[in-house]
CSV table of C-alpha atoms and ligand atoms in Angstrom, one decimal:
chain,number,residue,atom,x,y,z
A,158,MET,CA,6.6,9.4,22.5
A,159,LYS,CA,5.3,12.2,20.4
A,160,PHE,CA,4.6,12.1,16.6
A,161,ASP,CA,3.3,14.6,14.1
A,162,ILE,CA,1.0,13.1,11.5
A,163,ALA,CA,0.0,15.0,8.4
A,164,VAL,CA,-3.5,13.9,7.4
A,165,LEU,CA,-4.6,14.3,3.7
A,166,ASP,CA,-8.3,13.5,3.9
A,167,GLY,CA,-8.9,14.0,0.2
A,168,ASP,CA,-12.3,13.4,-1.4
A,169,GLY,CA,-15.3,11.2,-1.3
A,170,ILE,CA,-15.1,8.8,1.7
A,171,GLY,CA,-11.6,10.2,2.5
A,172,PRO,CA,-12.6,12.3,5.5
A,173,GLU,CA,-14.8,9.4,6.9
A,174,ILE,CA,-12.0,6.8,6.7
A,175,CYS,CA,-9.3,9.1,8.0
A,176,ALA,CA,-11.5,10.1,11.0
A,177,ALA,CA,-11.9,6.4,11.8
A,178,ALA,CA,-8.1,5.8,11.7
A,179,ILE,CA,-7.5,8.9,13.8
A,180,ASP,CA,-9.9,7.6,16.5
A,181,VAL,CA,-8.1,4.3,16.6
A,182,LEU,CA,-4.6,6.0,16.8
A,183,ASN,CA,-5.9,8.2,19.6
A,184,LYS,CA,-7.1,5.1,21.5
A,185,ILE,CA,-3.7,3.4,21.0
A,186,GLY,CA,-2.0,6.6,22.1
A,187,GLN,CA,-4.0,6.7,25.3
A,188,LYS,CA,-3.2,3.1,26.1
A,189,TYR,CA,0.5,3.2,25.3
A,190,GLN,CA,1.0,6.9,26.4
A,191,HIS,CA,2.0,8.3,23.0
A,192,ILE,CA,0.8,11.7,21.7
A,193,PHE,CA,-0.2,11.8,18.0
A,194,ASN,CA,-0.6,15.4,16.7
A,195,PHE,CA,-2.8,15.5,13.6
A,196,LYS,CA,-2.6,18.3,11.1
A,197,HIS,CA,-5.0,18.2,8.1
A,198,TYR,CA,-3.9,19.4,4.6
A,199,ASP,CA,-5.8,19.6,1.3
A,200,ILE,CA,-5.1,17.3,-1.6
A,201,GLY,CA,-7.0,16.2,-4.8
A,202,GLY,CA,-10.4,17.6,-5.6
A,203,ALA,CA,-10.7,19.4,-2.2
A,204,ALA,CA,-7.5,21.3,-2.9
A,205,ILE,CA,-8.6,22.1,-6.5
A,206,ASP,CA,-11.8,23.7,-5.1
A,207,LYS,CA,-9.9,25.7,-2.5
A,208,PHE,CA,-6.6,26.5,-4.3
A,209,GLY,CA,-7.2,25.7,-7.9
A,210,GLU,CA,-4.6,23.0,-7.9
A,211,PRO,CA,-4.5,19.4,-6.6
A,212,LEU,CA,-1.3,19.7,-4.5
A,213,PRO,CA,-0.8,23.2,-3.0
A,214,GLU,CA,2.6,24.1,-1.6
A,215,SER,CA,1.2,24.2,1.9
A,216,THR,CA,0.4,20.5,1.7
A,217,VAL,CA,3.9,19.6,0.5
A,218,LYS,CA,5.4,21.7,3.3
A,219,GLY,CA,3.2,20.1,5.9
A,220,CYS,CA,4.0,16.6,4.8
A,221,LEU,CA,7.7,17.3,4.7
A,222,GLU,CA,7.6,18.7,8.2
A,223,SER,CA,5.6,15.7,9.6
A,224,ASP,CA,6.9,12.4,11.0
A,225,SER,CA,4.5,10.6,8.6
A,226,VAL,CA,1.5,11.0,6.3
A,227,LEU,CA,-1.9,9.4,6.4
A,228,LEU,CA,-3.9,9.7,3.1
A,229,GLY,CA,-7.6,9.0,2.5
A,230,ALA,CA,-8.3,9.0,-1.2
A,231,VAL,CA,-8.7,11.5,-4.0
A,232,GLY,CA,-11.0,11.9,-7.0
A,233,GLY,CA,-14.7,12.1,-7.8
A,234,TYR,CA,-17.2,12.9,-10.5
A,235,LYS,CA,-17.0,16.6,-10.0
A,236,TRP,CA,-13.4,16.8,-11.3
A,237,ASP,CA,-13.5,14.0,-13.9
A,238,ASN,CA,-13.5,16.3,-16.9
A,239,LEU,CA,-10.5,18.5,-15.9
A,240,PRO,CA,-7.3,18.3,-18.0
A,241,GLY,CA,-4.6,15.7,-17.0
A,242,ASP,CA,-2.4,18.0,-15.0
A,243,LYS,CA,-5.3,19.6,-13.1
A,244,ARG,CA,-6.9,16.3,-12.0
A,245,PRO,CA,-7.0,15.1,-8.4
A,246,GLU,CA,-4.8,12.1,-9.1
A,247,LYS,CA,-2.0,14.5,-10.1
A,248,GLY,CA,-1.8,15.4,-6.4
A,249,LEU,CA,-1.0,11.8,-5.5
A,250,LEU,CA,1.9,11.5,-8.0
A,251,GLY,CA,3.1,14.9,-6.9
A,252,ILE,CA,3.2,14.2,-3.2
A,253,ARG,CA,5.0,10.8,-3.7
A,254,LYS,CA,7.6,12.6,-5.8
A,255,ALA,CA,8.0,15.5,-3.3
A,256,MET,CA,8.5,13.0,-0.5
A,257,GLY,CA,11.1,11.0,-2.5
A,258,LEU,CA,9.2,7.8,-2.1
A,259,TYR,CA,10.6,5.0,-4.2
A,260,SER,CA,9.0,1.9,-2.8
A,261,ASN,CA,5.4,0.8,-2.6
A,262,ILE,CA,4.5,-1.8,0.0
A,263,ARG,CA,1.3,-3.7,-0.6
A,264,PRO,CA,0.2,-6.3,2.0
A,265,ALA,CA,-2.4,-8.7,0.7
A,266,LYS,CA,-3.9,-10.3,3.7
A,267,LEU,CA,-6.9,-12.7,3.7
A,268,TRP,CA,-8.4,-12.6,7.2
A,269,LYS,CA,-9.5,-16.1,8.1
A,270,SER,CA,-13.0,-14.9,9.0
A,271,LEU,CA,-13.4,-13.4,5.5
A,272,ALA,CA,-12.1,-16.4,3.6
A,273,GLY,CA,-15.4,-16.7,1.9
A,274,ALA,CA,-14.7,-13.4,0.1
A,275,SER,CA,-11.8,-14.9,-1.8
A,276,PRO,CA,-12.5,-15.9,-5.4
A,277,LEU,CA,-10.2,-18.9,-4.9
A,278,LYS,CA,-11.4,-22.3,-3.9
A,279,PRO,CA,-11.6,-22.6,0.0
A,280,LYS,CA,-9.0,-25.3,0.1
A,281,LEU,CA,-6.4,-22.9,-1.5
A,282,VAL,CA,-6.9,-20.3,1.2
A,283,GLU,CA,-7.9,-22.3,4.2
A,284,ASN,CA,-4.6,-21.4,6.0
A,285,GLY,CA,-5.1,-17.7,5.2
A,286,VAL,CA,-3.0,-15.5,2.9
A,287,ASP,CA,-0.5,-12.9,4.2
A,288,ILE,CA,1.8,-11.6,1.5
A,289,ILE,CA,3.6,-8.3,1.3
A,290,ILE,CA,4.6,-7.2,-2.2
A,291,VAL,CA,7.4,-4.6,-2.2
A,292,ARG,CA,7.3,-2.8,-5.6
A,293,GLU,CA,10.0,-0.5,-6.9
A,294,LEU,CA,8.1,2.7,-7.6
A,295,THR,CA,10.2,5.3,-9.5
A,296,GLY,CA,12.4,3.3,-12.0
A,297,GLY,CA,12.1,0.7,-14.6
A,298,ILE,CA,10.1,0.8,-17.8
A,299,TYR,CA,7.5,3.3,-16.6
A,300,PHE,CA,10.2,6.0,-16.2
A,301,GLY,CA,12.6,4.8,-19.0
A,302,LYS,CA,13.4,6.5,-22.3
A,303,ARG,CA,10.4,6.3,-24.6
A,304,GLU,CA,10.0,7.0,-28.3
A,305,HIS,CA,7.2,7.1,-30.8
A,306,GLY,CA,7.7,7.8,-34.4
A,307,THR,CA,7.9,6.5,-38.0
A,308,LYS,CA,10.8,4.4,-39.3
A,309,ASP,CA,10.9,3.2,-43.0
A,310,GLY,CA,7.4,4.4,-43.4
A,311,GLU,CA,6.0,2.4,-40.5
A,312,GLU,CA,4.8,3.8,-37.1
A,313,TYR,CA,6.6,2.4,-34.1
A,314,ALA,CA,6.9,2.9,-30.3
A,315,GLU,CA,9.6,2.0,-27.8
A,316,ASP,CA,9.8,1.9,-24.0
A,317,THR,CA,13.1,1.2,-22.3
A,318,GLU,CA,13.6,-0.5,-19.0
A,319,THR,CA,16.6,0.7,-17.0
A,320,TYR,CA,17.8,-0.1,-13.5
A,321,SER,CA,20.9,0.9,-11.7
A,322,VAL,CA,22.6,-1.1,-8.9
A,323,LYS,CA,21.8,1.7,-6.4
A,324,GLU,CA,18.1,1.6,-7.4
A,325,ILE,CA,17.9,-2.2,-6.9
A,326,GLU,CA,19.9,-2.1,-3.6
A,327,ARG,CA,17.7,0.5,-2.0
A,328,ILE,CA,14.4,-1.4,-2.8
A,329,ALA,CA,16.1,-4.7,-1.8
A,330,ALA,CA,17.0,-3.1,1.6
A,331,ILE,CA,13.4,-2.2,2.3
A,332,ALA,CA,12.2,-5.7,1.4
A,333,LEU,CA,14.9,-7.4,3.4
A,334,GLU,CA,14.2,-5.3,6.5
A,335,LEU,CA,10.6,-6.3,6.3
A,336,ALA,CA,11.5,-10.0,5.8
A,337,SER,CA,13.8,-9.8,8.8
A,338,LYS,CA,10.8,-8.8,11.0
A,339,ARG,CA,8.7,-11.6,9.6
A,340,SER,CA,9.5,-15.1,8.2
A,341,LYS,CA,13.1,-14.3,7.2
A,342,ARG,CA,12.3,-15.4,3.7
A,343,LEU,CA,12.3,-13.2,0.6
A,344,VAL,CA,11.1,-14.0,-2.9
A,345,SER,CA,12.5,-11.8,-5.6
A,346,VAL,CA,10.6,-11.8,-8.8
A,347,ASP,CA,12.2,-11.1,-12.2
A,348,LYS,CA,12.5,-12.3,-15.8
A,349,ALA,CA,16.2,-13.2,-15.7
A,350,ASN,CA,15.8,-15.8,-18.4
A,351,VAL,CA,15.1,-13.0,-20.9
A,352,LEU,CA,15.9,-9.5,-19.6
A,353,GLU,CA,19.3,-7.9,-18.9
A,354,THR,CA,17.8,-5.7,-16.2
A,355,SER,CA,16.4,-8.8,-14.5
A,356,ARG,CA,19.8,-10.4,-14.5
A,357,LEU,CA,21.3,-7.3,-12.8
A,358,TRP,CA,18.3,-7.3,-10.5
A,359,ARG,CA,18.9,-10.9,-9.4
A,360,ARG,CA,22.7,-10.5,-8.9
A,361,THR,CA,22.3,-7.3,-7.0
A,362,VAL,CA,19.5,-8.6,-4.6
A,363,HIS,CA,21.6,-11.7,-3.8
A,364,ALA,CA,24.8,-9.8,-3.2
A,365,TYR,CA,23.1,-7.1,-1.1
A,366,ALA,CA,21.3,-9.8,1.0
A,367,ALA,CA,24.4,-11.9,1.5
A,368,GLU,CA,26.3,-8.9,2.7
A,369,ASN,CA,23.7,-7.2,4.9
A,370,TYR,CA,21.1,-9.8,5.8
A,371,PRO,CA,22.9,-13.2,5.8
A,372,ASP,CA,20.2,-14.9,7.8
A,373,ILE,CA,17.5,-14.2,5.2
A,374,THR,CA,16.8,-16.8,2.5
A,375,VAL,CA,16.3,-15.3,-0.9
A,376,GLU,CA,14.6,-17.3,-3.5
A,377,ASP,CA,14.1,-16.2,-7.2
A,378,VAL,CA,10.8,-16.8,-9.0
A,379,LEU,CA,10.3,-15.9,-12.7
A,380,VAL,CA,7.4,-13.4,-13.1
A,381,ASP,CA,5.3,-15.8,-15.3
A,382,ASN,CA,5.6,-18.6,-12.7
A,383,MET,CA,4.8,-16.0,-9.9
A,384,ALA,CA,1.5,-15.1,-11.7
A,385,MET,CA,0.6,-18.8,-11.6
A,386,GLN,CA,1.8,-19.6,-8.1
A,387,LEU,CA,-0.2,-16.7,-6.7
A,388,VAL,CA,-3.5,-18.3,-7.6
A,389,LYS,CA,-2.3,-21.9,-7.2
A,390,ASN,CA,-0.8,-21.7,-3.7
A,391,PRO,CA,-0.7,-18.1,-2.4
A,392,ALA,CA,0.0,-19.2,1.2
A,393,GLN,CA,3.6,-20.2,0.3
A,394,PHE,CA,4.6,-16.5,0.0
A,395,ASP,CA,5.6,-14.0,2.6
A,396,VAL,CA,7.6,-11.0,1.5
A,397,VAL,CA,8.0,-10.5,-2.3
A,398,VAL,CA,10.2,-7.8,-4.0
A,399,THR,CA,10.0,-6.9,-7.6
A,400,SER,CA,10.4,-4.2,-10.2
A,401,ASN,CA,7.9,-1.4,-11.0
A,402,MET,CA,5.9,-3.0,-13.8
A,403,PHE,CA,5.9,-6.6,-12.4
A,404,GLY,CA,4.9,-5.2,-9.0
A,405,ASP,CA,2.1,-3.1,-10.5
A,406,ILE,CA,0.5,-6.2,-12.0
A,407,LEU,CA,1.3,-8.8,-9.2
A,408,SER,CA,0.1,-6.5,-6.4
A,409,ASP,CA,-3.3,-6.2,-8.0
A,410,GLU,CA,-3.5,-9.9,-8.6
A,411,ALA,CA,-2.6,-10.6,-4.9
A,412,ALA,CA,-5.2,-8.0,-3.8
A,413,GLN,CA,-7.9,-9.8,-5.8
A,414,ILE,CA,-7.2,-13.0,-3.9
A,415,THR,CA,-8.3,-11.4,-0.7
A,416,GLY,CA,-11.6,-10.5,-2.3
A,417,SER,CA,-12.2,-7.3,-0.3
A,418,ILE,CA,-10.8,-4.0,-1.5
A,419,GLY,CA,-12.0,-2.2,1.7
A,420,MET,CA,-9.5,-4.2,3.8
A,421,LEU,CA,-6.2,-3.5,2.0
A,422,ALA,CA,-3.7,-0.9,3.0
A,423,SER,CA,-0.5,0.3,1.4
A,424,SER,CA,2.5,2.4,2.1
A,425,SER,CA,5.2,4.2,0.2
A,426,LEU,CA,8.6,4.7,1.7
A,427,GLY,CA,11.9,6.4,0.6
A,428,ASP,CA,15.1,7.1,2.5
A,429,GLY,CA,14.5,7.6,6.2
A,430,LYS,CA,11.4,6.7,8.2
A,431,ARG,CA,8.8,9.1,6.9
A,432,GLY,CA,6.2,7.3,4.7
A,433,LEU,CA,2.8,7.8,3.0
A,434,TYR,CA,0.2,5.4,4.3
A,435,GLU,CA,-3.1,4.9,2.5
A,436,PRO,CA,-5.8,2.4,1.6
A,437,ILE,CA,-5.5,0.9,-1.9
A,438,HIS,CA,-9.1,1.7,-2.8
A,439,GLY,CA,-10.3,5.0,-4.3
A,440,SER,CA,-12.6,7.7,-2.9
A,441,ALA,CA,-15.8,5.7,-3.6
A,442,PRO,CA,-17.9,8.7,-4.4
A,443,ASP,CA,-20.9,6.5,-4.8
A,444,ILE,CA,-21.1,5.9,-1.1
A,445,ALA,CA,-19.5,9.0,0.3
A,446,GLY,CA,-21.0,10.9,3.2
A,447,LYS,CA,-23.4,8.0,4.1
A,448,ASP,CA,-21.3,6.5,7.0
A,449,ILE,CA,-21.5,3.1,5.3
A,450,CYS,CA,-17.9,2.7,4.0
A,451,ASN,CA,-15.3,0.3,5.3
A,452,PRO,CA,-12.6,2.1,7.3
A,453,LEU,CA,-10.5,-1.0,7.9
A,454,ALA,CA,-8.0,-0.5,5.1
A,455,THR,CA,-7.2,3.0,6.4
A,456,VAL,CA,-7.0,1.8,10.0
A,457,LEU,CA,-4.6,-1.0,8.9
A,458,ALA,CA,-2.6,1.7,7.0
A,459,ALA,CA,-2.3,3.6,10.3
A,460,SER,CA,-1.1,0.4,11.9
A,461,MET,CA,1.6,0.0,9.2
A,462,MET,CA,2.7,3.5,10.0
A,463,LEU,CA,3.2,2.7,13.7
A,464,ARG,CA,5.3,-0.4,12.8
A,465,ASP,CA,7.3,0.8,9.8
A,466,SER,CA,7.7,4.6,10.4
A,467,PHE,CA,7.6,4.8,14.2
A,468,GLY,CA,8.9,1.4,15.2
A,469,LEU,CA,5.9,0.7,17.5
A,470,THR,CA,5.5,-3.0,16.7
A,471,ASP,CA,3.4,-3.9,19.7
A,472,GLU,CA,1.0,-1.1,19.2
A,473,SER,CA,0.7,-2.0,15.5
A,474,LYS,CA,0.0,-5.6,16.3
A,475,GLU,CA,-2.6,-4.5,18.8
A,476,ILE,CA,-4.6,-2.7,16.1
A,477,GLU,CA,-4.5,-5.8,13.8
A,478,ASN,CA,-5.6,-8.0,16.7
A,479,ALA,CA,-8.5,-5.6,17.4
A,480,VAL,CA,-9.6,-5.7,13.8
A,481,GLN,CA,-9.4,-9.5,13.9
A,482,LYS,CA,-11.5,-9.7,17.1
A,483,MET,CA,-14.1,-7.3,15.7
A,484,LEU,CA,-14.4,-9.5,12.6
A,485,ASP,CA,-14.5,-12.7,14.7
A,486,LYS,CA,-17.5,-11.3,16.6
A,487,GLY,CA,-19.3,-11.0,13.3
A,488,TYR,CA,-19.3,-7.3,12.7
A,489,ARG,CA,-19.1,-6.3,9.0
A,490,THR,CA,-19.5,-3.1,7.0
A,491,ALA,CA,-21.8,-3.4,4.0
A,492,ASP,CA,-19.0,-4.2,1.5
A,493,ILE,CA,-17.9,-7.4,3.3
A,494,TYR,CA,-21.4,-8.2,4.8
A,495,GLU,CA,-22.5,-11.9,4.6
A,496,GLU,CA,-25.6,-13.5,5.9
A,497,GLY,CA,-25.8,-13.8,9.7
A,498,ALA,CA,-23.3,-11.0,10.3
A,499,ILE,CA,-24.0,-7.8,12.2
A,500,LYS,CA,-24.0,-4.8,9.7
A,501,VAL,CA,-22.2,-1.7,11.0
A,502,GLY,CA,-21.3,1.7,9.5
A,503,CYS,CA,-17.9,3.4,9.4
A,504,ARG,CA,-18.1,5.2,12.7
A,505,LYS,CA,-19.4,2.2,14.5
A,506,ALA,CA,-16.6,0.0,13.1
A,507,ALA,CA,-14.0,2.4,14.5
A,508,GLU,CA,-15.8,2.4,17.8
A,509,LEU,CA,-15.7,-1.4,17.9
A,510,ILE,CA,-12.0,-1.5,17.1
A,511,CYS,CA,-11.3,1.1,19.9
A,512,GLY,CA,-13.4,-1.1,22.2
A,513,GLU,CA,-11.1,-4.1,21.5
A,514,ILE,CA,-7.9,-2.1,22.3
B,889,LIG,P1,-13.0,3.0,-5.8
B,889,LIG,O1,-12.0,2.1,-5.2
B,889,LIG,O2,-13.2,4.3,-5.3
B,889,LIG,O3,-14.4,2.2,-5.8
B,889,LIG,C1,-14.6,1.0,-6.4
B,889,LIG,C2,-15.9,0.3,-5.7
B,889,LIG,O4,-15.5,-0.2,-4.4
B,889,LIG,C3,-17.0,1.2,-5.5
B,889,LIG,O5,-18.2,0.5,-5.7
B,889,LIG,C4,-16.9,1.7,-4.1
B,889,LIG,O6,-18.1,2.0,-3.5
B,889,LIG,C5,-16.3,0.4,-3.4
B,889,LIG,N1,-15.4,0.8,-2.3
B,889,LIG,C6,-14.1,1.4,-2.4
B,889,LIG,N2,-13.6,1.6,-1.2
B,889,LIG,C7,-14.6,1.2,-0.3
B,889,LIG,C8,-14.6,1.1,1.1
B,889,LIG,N3,-13.6,1.6,1.9
B,889,LIG,N4,-15.8,0.7,1.7
B,889,LIG,C9,-16.8,0.2,0.9
B,889,LIG,N5,-16.8,0.2,-0.4
B,889,LIG,C10,-15.7,0.7,-1.0
B,889,LIG,O7,-12.6,3.1,-7.4
B,889,LIG,P2,-13.3,3.9,-8.5
B,889,LIG,O8,-14.8,3.8,-8.4
B,889,LIG,O9,-12.8,3.3,-9.8
B,889,LIG,O10,-12.8,5.3,-8.4
B,889,LIG,C11,-13.5,6.4,-7.7
B,889,LIG,C12,-12.6,7.6,-7.6
B,889,LIG,O11,-11.4,7.3,-6.9
B,889,LIG,C13,-12.1,8.0,-9.0
B,889,LIG,O12,-12.1,9.4,-9.1
B,889,LIG,C14,-10.7,7.5,-9.0
B,889,LIG,O13,-9.8,8.2,-9.9
B,889,LIG,C15,-10.3,7.6,-7.6
B,889,LIG,N6,-9.2,6.7,-7.1
B,889,LIG,C16,-8.3,7.2,-6.2
B,889,LIG,C17,-7.4,6.4,-5.7
B,889,LIG,C18,-6.5,7.0,-4.6
B,889,LIG,O14,-6.8,8.0,-4.1
B,889,LIG,N7,-5.4,6.3,-4.2
B,889,LIG,C19,-7.3,5.1,-6.1
B,889,LIG,C20,-8.2,4.6,-7.0
B,889,LIG,C21,-9.1,5.4,-7.5
């Protein structure tokens, strides 16, 4: 099969980690006889330098014409003092909007060979952690009606949470589809004991699941309990779906459990198969251009792209297995290095993964 991939290298370590992911995709392509065509477009600081804006029209067009998009990271010291709408991060928000992406999928996987990196006690993570948090991305309180003013001589502020059945159904559909390919269990997180939006959320998720995914077990967990359970017994969770604000907080909590930011990938999806795949970390300007960064989050983002956008499940699994084998053999980039390991750089890490494929 043939796929067009738009690559947005971005800034800092962006070009290094994207190059590593491209090497791995090419290796998979060779083995399984797929052709991946890569076209690079500018975003973030790199685009500001060339075009005077963080998201040029050519980048939007290239992404919309592609089968999927791989993003490195944006931002850096050089552009830190620009006004809000001219900053590199604006490019990210813009491309998500232009591509109509309303879900954010954040796997938090603790690789057994990296269990020591988790801040939790070893006995809590001895069976590994492999959670996917599906966060609604374009609705809820972050996008609701807001007000700030003075009433009866006192300053006040107000943010409103709104969700429609359609918004809840479409995010539930993404989470249920993922759950159907994994454990067939879905945890839906809300605050239905207090919030009206949560009561609608709960009813809608159950009704949609019963009608479209009757073989999936849906369990409800209140958000305060979820925050506790994530650190008490993270291994109990598989796929989790939740609203924009709860997902924002819980996905960062889950990420911390794994202890290594350089290992975590994320994707954003909308209607259709095209998605935006990226590491969760930033552009790490402090280590850019030194060939010492960890490319694994981006390589794993590419693996998610194969599975979730292209339906290439075996190929995706093969990348994950190759990463596992490389770690099992003791190879580590500087950020996850521990005594007795073999320290490698970004390019070497990619070469080792290719060698395992
Ligand atoms: P960061 O994630 O870039 O870096 C935090 C720390 O983690 C740094 O010490 C960095 O060296 C290290 N690190 C990050 N990724 C690594 C990797 N792959 N391998 C090894 N070490 C890694 O966060 P920050 O320092 O707060 O932000 C730097 C820039 O990135 C800022 O301009 C920020 O706005 C931007 N940023 C972009 C994104 C994105 O593009 N999605 C996300 C977060 C931050």
